[in-house]
Short mmCIF file of C-alpha atoms in Angstrom, two decimals:
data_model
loop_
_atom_site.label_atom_id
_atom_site.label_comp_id
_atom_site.label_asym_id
_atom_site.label_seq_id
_atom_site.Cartn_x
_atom_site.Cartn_y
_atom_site.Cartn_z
CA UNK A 200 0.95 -27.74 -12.55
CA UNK A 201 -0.11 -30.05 -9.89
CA UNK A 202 -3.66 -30.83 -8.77
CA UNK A 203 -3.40 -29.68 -5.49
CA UNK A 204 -1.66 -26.56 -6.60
CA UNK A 205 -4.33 -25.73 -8.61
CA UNK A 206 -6.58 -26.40 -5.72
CA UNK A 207 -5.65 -24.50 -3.37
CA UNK A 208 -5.28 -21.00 -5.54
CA UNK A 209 -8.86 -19.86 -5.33
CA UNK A 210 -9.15 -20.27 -1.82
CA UNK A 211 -5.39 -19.37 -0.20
CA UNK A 212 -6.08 -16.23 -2.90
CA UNK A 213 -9.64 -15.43 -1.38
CA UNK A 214 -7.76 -15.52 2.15
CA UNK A 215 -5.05 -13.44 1.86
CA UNK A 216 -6.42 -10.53 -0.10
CA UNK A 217 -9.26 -10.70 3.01
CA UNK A 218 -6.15 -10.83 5.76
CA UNK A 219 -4.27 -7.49 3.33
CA UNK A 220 -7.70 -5.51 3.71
CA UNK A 221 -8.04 -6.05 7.33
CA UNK A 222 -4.62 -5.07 8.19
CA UNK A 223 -4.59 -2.28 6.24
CA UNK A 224 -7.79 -0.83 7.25
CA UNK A 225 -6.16 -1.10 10.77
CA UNK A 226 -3.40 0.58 9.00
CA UNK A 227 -5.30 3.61 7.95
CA UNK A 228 -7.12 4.05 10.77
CA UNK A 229 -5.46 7.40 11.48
CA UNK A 230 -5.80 8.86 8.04
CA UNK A 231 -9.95 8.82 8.00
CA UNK A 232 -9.87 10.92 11.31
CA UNK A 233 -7.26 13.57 11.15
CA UNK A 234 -9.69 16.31 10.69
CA UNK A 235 -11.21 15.97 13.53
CA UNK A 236 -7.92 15.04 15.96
CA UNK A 237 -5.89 18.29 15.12
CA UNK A 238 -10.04 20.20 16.27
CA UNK A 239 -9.85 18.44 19.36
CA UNK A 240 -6.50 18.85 19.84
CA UNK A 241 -5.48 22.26 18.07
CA UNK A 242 -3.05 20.58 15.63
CA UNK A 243 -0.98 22.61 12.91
CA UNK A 244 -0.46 21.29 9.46
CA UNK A 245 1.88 19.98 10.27
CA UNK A 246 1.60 18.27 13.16
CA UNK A 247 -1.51 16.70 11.15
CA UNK A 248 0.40 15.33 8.31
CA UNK A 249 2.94 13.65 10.78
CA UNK A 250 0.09 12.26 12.50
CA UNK A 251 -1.41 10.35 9.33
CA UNK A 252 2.58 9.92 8.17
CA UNK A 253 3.92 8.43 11.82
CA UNK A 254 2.09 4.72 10.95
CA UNK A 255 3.15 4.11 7.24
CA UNK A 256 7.20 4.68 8.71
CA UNK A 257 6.74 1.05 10.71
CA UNK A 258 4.31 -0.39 7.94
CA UNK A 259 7.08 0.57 5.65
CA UNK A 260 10.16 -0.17 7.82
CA UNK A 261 8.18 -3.28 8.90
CA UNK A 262 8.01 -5.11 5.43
CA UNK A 263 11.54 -5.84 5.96
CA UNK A 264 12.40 -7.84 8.42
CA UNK A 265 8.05 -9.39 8.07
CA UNK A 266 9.21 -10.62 4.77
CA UNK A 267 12.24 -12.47 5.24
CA UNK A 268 9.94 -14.09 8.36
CA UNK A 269 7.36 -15.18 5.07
CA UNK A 270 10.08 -16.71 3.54
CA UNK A 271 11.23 -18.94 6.69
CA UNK A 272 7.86 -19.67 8.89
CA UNK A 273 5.42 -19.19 5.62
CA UNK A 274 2.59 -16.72 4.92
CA UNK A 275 0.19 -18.98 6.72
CA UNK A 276 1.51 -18.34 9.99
CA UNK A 277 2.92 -14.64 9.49
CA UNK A 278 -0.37 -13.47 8.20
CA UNK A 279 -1.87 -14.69 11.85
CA UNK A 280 0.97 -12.84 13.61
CA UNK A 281 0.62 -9.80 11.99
CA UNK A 282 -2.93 -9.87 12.43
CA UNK A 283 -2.39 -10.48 16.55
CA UNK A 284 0.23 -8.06 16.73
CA UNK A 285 -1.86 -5.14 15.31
CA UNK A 286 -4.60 -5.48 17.78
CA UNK A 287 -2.68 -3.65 20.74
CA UNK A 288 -2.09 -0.24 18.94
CA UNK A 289 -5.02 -0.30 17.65
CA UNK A 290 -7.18 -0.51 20.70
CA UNK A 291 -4.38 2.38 21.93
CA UNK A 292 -5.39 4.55 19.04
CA UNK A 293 -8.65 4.07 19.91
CA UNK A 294 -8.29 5.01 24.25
CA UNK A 295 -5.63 7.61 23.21
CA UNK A 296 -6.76 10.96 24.20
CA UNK A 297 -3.10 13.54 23.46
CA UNK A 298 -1.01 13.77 20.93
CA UNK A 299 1.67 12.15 22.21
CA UNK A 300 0.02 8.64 23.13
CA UNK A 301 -1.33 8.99 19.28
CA UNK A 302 2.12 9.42 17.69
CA UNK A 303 3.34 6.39 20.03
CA UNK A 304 0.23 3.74 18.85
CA UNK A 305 0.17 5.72 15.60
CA UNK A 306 3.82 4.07 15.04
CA UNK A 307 2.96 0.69 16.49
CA UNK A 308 -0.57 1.02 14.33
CA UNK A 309 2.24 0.35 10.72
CA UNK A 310 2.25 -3.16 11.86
CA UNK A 311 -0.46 -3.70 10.01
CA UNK A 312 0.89 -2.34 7.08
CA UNK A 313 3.94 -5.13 6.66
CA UNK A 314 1.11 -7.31 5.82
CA UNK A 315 1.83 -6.55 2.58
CA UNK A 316 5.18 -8.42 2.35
CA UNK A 317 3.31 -11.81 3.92
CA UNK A 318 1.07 -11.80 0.93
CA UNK A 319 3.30 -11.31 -2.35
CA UNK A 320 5.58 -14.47 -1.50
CA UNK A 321 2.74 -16.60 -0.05
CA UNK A 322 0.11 -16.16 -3.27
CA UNK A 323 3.49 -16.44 -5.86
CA UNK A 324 4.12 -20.06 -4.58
CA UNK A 325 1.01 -20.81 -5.33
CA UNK A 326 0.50 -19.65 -9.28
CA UNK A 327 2.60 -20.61 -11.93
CA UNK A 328 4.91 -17.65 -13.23
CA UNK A 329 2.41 -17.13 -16.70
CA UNK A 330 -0.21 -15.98 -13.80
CA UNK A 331 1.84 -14.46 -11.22
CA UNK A 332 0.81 -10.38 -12.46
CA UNK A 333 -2.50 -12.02 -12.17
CA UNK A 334 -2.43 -12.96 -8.82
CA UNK A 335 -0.47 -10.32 -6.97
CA UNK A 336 -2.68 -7.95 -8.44
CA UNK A 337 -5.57 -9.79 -6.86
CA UNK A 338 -3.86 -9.48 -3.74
CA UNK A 339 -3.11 -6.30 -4.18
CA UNK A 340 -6.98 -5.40 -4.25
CA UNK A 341 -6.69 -6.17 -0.69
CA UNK A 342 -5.37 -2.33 -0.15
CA UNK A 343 -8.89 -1.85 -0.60
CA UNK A 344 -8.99 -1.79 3.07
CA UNK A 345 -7.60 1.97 2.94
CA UNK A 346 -11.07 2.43 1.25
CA UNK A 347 -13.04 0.79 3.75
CA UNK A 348 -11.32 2.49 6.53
CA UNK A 349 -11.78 6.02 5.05
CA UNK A 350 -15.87 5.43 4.22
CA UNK A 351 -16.59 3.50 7.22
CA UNK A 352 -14.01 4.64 9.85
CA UNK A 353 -15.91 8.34 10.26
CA UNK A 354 -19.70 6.52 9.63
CA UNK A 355 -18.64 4.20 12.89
CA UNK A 356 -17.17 6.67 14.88
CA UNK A 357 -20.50 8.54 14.85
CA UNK A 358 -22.27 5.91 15.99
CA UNK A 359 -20.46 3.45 17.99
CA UNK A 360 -17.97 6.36 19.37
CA UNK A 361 -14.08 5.88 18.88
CA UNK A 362 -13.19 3.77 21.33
CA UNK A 363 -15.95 1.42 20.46
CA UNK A 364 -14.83 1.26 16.96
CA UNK A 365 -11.68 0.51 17.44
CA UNK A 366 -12.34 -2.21 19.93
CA UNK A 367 -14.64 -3.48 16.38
CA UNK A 368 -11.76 -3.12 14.50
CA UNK A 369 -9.43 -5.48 17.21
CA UNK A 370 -12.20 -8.28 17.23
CA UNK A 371 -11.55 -8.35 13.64
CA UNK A 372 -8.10 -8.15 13.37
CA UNK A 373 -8.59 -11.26 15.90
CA UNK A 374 -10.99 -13.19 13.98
CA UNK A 375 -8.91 -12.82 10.63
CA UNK A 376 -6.18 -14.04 12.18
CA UNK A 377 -7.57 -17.29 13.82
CA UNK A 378 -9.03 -18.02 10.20
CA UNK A 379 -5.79 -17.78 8.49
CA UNK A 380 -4.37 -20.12 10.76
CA UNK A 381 -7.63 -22.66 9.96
CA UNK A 382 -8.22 -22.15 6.88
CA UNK A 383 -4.90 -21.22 4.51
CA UNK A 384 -2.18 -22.79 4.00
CA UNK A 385 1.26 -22.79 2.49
CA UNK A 386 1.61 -23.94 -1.36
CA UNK A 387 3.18 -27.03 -1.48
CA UNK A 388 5.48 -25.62 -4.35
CA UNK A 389 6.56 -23.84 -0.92
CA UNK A 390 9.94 -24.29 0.42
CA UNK A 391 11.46 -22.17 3.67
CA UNK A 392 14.33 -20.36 3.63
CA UNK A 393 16.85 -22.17 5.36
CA UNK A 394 19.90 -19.53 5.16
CA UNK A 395 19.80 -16.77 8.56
CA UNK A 396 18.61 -13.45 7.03
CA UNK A 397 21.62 -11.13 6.75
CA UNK A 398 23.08 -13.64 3.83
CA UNK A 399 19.28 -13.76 2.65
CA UNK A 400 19.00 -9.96 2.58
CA UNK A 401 22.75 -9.33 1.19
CA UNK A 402 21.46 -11.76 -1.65
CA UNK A 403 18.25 -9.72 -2.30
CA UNK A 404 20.42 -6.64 -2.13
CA UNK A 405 22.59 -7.42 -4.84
CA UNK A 406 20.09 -8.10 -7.28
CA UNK A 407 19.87 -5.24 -9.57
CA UNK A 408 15.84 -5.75 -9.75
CA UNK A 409 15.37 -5.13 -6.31
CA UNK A 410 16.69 -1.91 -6.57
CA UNK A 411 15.34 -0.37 -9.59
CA UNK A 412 11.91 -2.29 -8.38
CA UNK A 413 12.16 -0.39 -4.79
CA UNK A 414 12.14 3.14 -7.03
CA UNK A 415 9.28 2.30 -9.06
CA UNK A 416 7.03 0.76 -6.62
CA UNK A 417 8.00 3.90 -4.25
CA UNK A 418 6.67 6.35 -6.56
CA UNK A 419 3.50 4.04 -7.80
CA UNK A 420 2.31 2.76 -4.15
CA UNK A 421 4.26 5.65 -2.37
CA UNK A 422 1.71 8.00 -4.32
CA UNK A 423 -1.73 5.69 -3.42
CA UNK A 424 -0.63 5.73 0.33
CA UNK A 425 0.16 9.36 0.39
CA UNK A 426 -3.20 10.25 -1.49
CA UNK A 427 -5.28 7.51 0.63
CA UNK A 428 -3.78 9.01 3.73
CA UNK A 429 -3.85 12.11 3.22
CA UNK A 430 -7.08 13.36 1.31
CA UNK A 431 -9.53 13.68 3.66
CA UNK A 432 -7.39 16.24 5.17
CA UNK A 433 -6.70 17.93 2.12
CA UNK A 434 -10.40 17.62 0.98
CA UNK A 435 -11.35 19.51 4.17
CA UNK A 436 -8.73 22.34 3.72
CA UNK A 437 -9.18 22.75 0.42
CA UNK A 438 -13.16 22.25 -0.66
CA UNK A 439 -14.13 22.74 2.70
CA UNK A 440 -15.93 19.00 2.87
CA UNK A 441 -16.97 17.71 6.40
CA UNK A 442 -15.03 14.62 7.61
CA UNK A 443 -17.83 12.72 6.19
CA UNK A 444 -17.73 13.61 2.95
CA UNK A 445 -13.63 14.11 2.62
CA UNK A 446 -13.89 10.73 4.06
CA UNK A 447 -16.15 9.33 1.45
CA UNK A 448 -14.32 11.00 -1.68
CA UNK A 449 -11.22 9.05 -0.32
CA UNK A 450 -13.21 5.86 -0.36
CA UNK A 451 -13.79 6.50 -4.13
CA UNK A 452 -10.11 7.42 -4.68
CA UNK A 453 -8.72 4.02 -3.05
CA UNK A 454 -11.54 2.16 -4.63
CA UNK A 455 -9.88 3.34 -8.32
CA UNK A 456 -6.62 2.10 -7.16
CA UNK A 457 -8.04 -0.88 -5.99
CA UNK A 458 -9.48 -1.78 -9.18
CA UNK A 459 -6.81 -0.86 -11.45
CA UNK A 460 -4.02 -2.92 -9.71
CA UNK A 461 -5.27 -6.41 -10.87
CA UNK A 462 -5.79 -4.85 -14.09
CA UNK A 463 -2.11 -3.61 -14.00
CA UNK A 464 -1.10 -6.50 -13.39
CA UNK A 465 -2.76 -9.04 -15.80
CA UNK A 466 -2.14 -6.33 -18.58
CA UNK A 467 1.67 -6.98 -17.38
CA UNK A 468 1.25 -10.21 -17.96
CA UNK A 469 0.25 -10.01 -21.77
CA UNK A 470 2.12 -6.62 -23.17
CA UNK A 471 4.57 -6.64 -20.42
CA UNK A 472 5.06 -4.72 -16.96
CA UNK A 473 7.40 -1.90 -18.51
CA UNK A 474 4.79 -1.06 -21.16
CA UNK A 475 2.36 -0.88 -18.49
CA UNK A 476 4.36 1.17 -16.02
CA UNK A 477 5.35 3.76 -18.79
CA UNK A 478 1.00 4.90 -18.70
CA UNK A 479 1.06 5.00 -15.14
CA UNK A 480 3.75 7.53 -15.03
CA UNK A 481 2.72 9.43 -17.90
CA UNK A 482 -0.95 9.63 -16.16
CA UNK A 483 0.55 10.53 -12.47
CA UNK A 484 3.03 12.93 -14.11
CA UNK A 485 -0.30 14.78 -16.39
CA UNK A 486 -3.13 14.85 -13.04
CA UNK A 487 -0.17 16.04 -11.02
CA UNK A 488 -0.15 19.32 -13.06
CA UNK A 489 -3.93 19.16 -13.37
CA UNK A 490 -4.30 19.02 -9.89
CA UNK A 491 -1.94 21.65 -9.25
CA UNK A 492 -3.95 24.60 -10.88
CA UNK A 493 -6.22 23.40 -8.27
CA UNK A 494 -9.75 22.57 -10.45
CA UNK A 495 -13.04 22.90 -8.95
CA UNK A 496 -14.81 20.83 -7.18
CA UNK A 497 -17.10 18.50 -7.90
CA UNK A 498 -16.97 16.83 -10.98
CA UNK A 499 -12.97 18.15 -12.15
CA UNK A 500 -11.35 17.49 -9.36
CA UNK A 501 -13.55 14.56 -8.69
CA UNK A 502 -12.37 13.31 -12.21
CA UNK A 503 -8.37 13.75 -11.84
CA UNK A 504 -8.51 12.54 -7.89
CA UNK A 505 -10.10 9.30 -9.68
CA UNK A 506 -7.31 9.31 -12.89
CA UNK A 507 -4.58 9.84 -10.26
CA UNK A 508 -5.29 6.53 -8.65
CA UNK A 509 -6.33 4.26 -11.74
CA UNK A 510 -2.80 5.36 -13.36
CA UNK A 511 -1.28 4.74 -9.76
CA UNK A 512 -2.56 1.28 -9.45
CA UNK A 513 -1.89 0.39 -12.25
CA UNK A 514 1.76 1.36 -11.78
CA UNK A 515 1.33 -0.91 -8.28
CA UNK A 516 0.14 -3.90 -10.47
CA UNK A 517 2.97 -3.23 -13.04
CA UNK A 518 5.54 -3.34 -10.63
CA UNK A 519 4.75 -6.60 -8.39
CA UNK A 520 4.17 -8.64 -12.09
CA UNK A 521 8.05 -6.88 -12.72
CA UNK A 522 9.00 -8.72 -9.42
CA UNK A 523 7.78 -12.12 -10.15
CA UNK A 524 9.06 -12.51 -13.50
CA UNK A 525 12.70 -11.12 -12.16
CA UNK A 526 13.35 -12.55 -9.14
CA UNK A 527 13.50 -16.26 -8.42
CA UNK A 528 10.59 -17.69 -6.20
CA UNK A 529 12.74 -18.42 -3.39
CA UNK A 530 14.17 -15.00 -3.18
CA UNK A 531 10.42 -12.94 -3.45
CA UNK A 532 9.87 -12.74 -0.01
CA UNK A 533 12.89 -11.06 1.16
CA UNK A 534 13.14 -8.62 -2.26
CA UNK A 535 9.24 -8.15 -1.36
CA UNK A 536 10.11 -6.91 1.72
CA UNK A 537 12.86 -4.26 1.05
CA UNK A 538 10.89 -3.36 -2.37
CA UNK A 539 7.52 -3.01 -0.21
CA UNK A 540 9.67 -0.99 2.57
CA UNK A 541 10.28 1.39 -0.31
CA UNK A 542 6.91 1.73 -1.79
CA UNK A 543 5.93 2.54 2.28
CA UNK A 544 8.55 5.32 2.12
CA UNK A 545 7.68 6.42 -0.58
CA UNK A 546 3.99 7.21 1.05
CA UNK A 547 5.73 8.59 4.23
CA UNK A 548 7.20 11.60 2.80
CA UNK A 549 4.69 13.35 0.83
CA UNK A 550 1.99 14.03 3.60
CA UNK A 551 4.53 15.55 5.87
CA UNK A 552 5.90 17.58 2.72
CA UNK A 553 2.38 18.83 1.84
CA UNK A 554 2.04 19.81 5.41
CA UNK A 555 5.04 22.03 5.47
CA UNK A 556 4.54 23.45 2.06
CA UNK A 557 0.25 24.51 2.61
CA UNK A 558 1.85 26.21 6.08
CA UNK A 559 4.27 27.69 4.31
CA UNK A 560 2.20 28.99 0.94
CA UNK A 561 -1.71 27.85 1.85
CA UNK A 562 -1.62 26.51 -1.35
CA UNK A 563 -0.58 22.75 -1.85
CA UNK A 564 1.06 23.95 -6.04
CA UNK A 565 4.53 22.91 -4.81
CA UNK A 566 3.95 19.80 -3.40
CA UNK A 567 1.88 18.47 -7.05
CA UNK A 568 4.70 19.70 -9.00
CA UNK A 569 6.99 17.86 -6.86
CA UNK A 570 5.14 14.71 -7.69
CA UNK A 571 4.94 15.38 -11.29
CA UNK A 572 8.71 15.64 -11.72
CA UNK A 573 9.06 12.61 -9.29
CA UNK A 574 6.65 10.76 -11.59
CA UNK A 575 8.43 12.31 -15.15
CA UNK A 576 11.97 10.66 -13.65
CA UNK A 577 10.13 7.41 -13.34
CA UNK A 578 9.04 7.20 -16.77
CA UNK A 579 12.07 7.83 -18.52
CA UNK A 580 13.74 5.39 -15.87
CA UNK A 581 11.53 2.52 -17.13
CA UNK A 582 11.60 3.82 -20.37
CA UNK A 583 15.85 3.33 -20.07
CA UNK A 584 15.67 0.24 -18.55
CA UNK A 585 13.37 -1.91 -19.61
CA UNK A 586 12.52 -0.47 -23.05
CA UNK A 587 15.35 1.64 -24.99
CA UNK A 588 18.14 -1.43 -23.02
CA UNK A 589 16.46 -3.98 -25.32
CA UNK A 590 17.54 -4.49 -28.59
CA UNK A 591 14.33 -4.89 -29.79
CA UNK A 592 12.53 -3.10 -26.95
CA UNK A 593 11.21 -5.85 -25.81
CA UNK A 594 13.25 -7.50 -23.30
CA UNK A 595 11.38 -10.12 -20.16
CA UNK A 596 10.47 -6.78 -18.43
CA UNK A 597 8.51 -5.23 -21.50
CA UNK A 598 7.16 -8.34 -22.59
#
């Protein structure tokens, strides 16, 4: 490894984990106020859960197209972009006052959720492949910003007032963007993408990791967003909490996830992603029915809303450490983005399913059994794939 590669990895780390928690606290900035937009604005259910869903579908969508643009112009300019580009929905979140005007910058608002497909190529140029789980799990802390957004979002709305935190929010969103284009830079193991993108994305498509990569991380980051975006609403429902205090809990749940990625993936990196990703699932599948018998507040539920999201980032570690070790560097970008699109999805569905089944039952039973079975046919995917199709069980993936 070079000098200057080794260099730059602390810093162009440092900067892109800080850019990730930015945009996605802009992301999220829905999520941490939903109670009190369907009061204002007599919302059903349902109506709430599309509300928190409507930004993860562009944030999710978003990640495709974003990361083929990392893999041509560079995560050094794309993280700026995205940055710039989110500031205009979210200052119309923040002045929108119907339902309508929310569900149009409420789309717009997922543009800062495609940050996520900058950062995976951009910080895997700059780490040698040994370190890779390492690193994107670093990065991947950066989702942290769900956490900041759901303790501080509610705190700053009572005092500053909505519109003033938003326009906050924007002056960050601008500063982070005009450091990354100071401060970070490409690695100069680097290279753009010269081919156009629809041979660049039929390439990524045919590459079988991509695929079973897009399942996994839909199920393991699909869950976090869902939870992150949806449990101060359920927290109110359910316990009763005020927005405050739903809003807090959530911190704490994100904050587990957070934590748990890097560990997910430098654990990849020394017993292998597969092994790792086979606990995740067996943990999301076990809380799932836990959670379902509905346990009692504080310290139960408190305990399997915190397991939920340590074996669910740890599954988000697993996967990206899967990525790096099957996919050639020059391809990461791109498979980032359709794999990243997919974990996005995988968030998008569940709120608006939990809606529609606590309208339908006032219980949310159905929807955590749902999730258990999703998370059972996840394990004994990786446990097909990656474990039982090795001779010795202990093929790149596993190892």
């Amino acid at each position: 490894m070079s000098n200057e590669l080794r260099k730059g990895q602390t810093a162009n780390l440092a900067l892109a984990t800080a850019a990730f928690a930015i945009t996605f606290w802009a992301w999220n900035l829905i999520g941490p106020l939903a109670g009190s937009y369907s009061r204002q604005l007599g919302l059903s259910p349902t109506q709430t859960s599309l509300l928190v869903a409507i930004p993860v579908l562009v944030g999710s969508l978003g990640r495709i197209p974003v990361g083929m643009l990392a893999d041509r112009l560079g995560g050094r300019l794309m993280f700026a972009a995205v940055c710039f580009a989110t500031i205009v929905p979210v200052l119309g979140v923040g002045w929108s006052d119907s339902y309508g005007w929310l569900l149009l910058w409420g789309f717009l608002l997922g543009i800062g959720g495609t940050s996520f497909a900058v950062g995976i190529p951009f910080v895997n140029a700059w780490y040698e492949p040994a370190r890779r789980g390492f690193a994107t799990g670093v990065f991947g802390m950066g989702m942290g910003g769900t956490a900041l957004s759901a303790f501080l979002t509610p705190r700053l709305v009572e005092s500053l007032g909505r519109a003033q935190t938003h326009v906050l929010m924007a002056v960050a969103l601008a500063a982070m963007g005009v450091v990354a284009l100071l401060f970070s830079r490409n690695s100069p193991a680097w290279k753009p993408a010269t081919e156009s993108a629809l041979p660049r994305m039929r390439d990524a498509m045919r590459i079988k990791a991509t695929w079973q990569c897009a399942f996994l991380y839909a199920v393991s980051f699909g869950g976090f967003v869902a939870f992150s975006t949806y449990l101060p609403t359920l927290l109110q429902i359910v316990y009763g909490f005020t927005q405050t205090g739903a809003g807090l809990r959530d911190a704490g749940f994100s904050i587990a996830a957070v934590v748990a990625r890097p560990v997910g993936g430098t654990l990849s990196d020394r017993v292998g992603a597969a092994r790792v990703l086979l606990v995740s699932f067996a943990g999301t599948t076990v809380m799932a029915v836990v959670l379902a018998f509905n346990p009692p507040p504080e310290i139960l539920a408190g305990i399997c809303f915190v397991l939920m999201a340590l074996f669910l980032g740890l599954g988000t570690g697993g996967v990206f450490a899967l990525v790096a070790k099957l996919v050639e560097p020059s391809k990461v970008g791109t498979v980032t983005g359709l794999v990243g699109a997919a974990g996005g999805l995988g968030g998008y569905f569940p709120p608006l399913v939990m809606g529609v089944v606590y309208s339908a039952t006032q219980a949310y039973t159905i929807g955590y059994a749902l999730l258990a079975l999703t998370a059972l046919a996840a394990l004994l995917y990786t446990r097909k794939a990656f474990i039982s199709a090795s001779p010795t069980g202990g093929g790149p993936a596993a190892r």
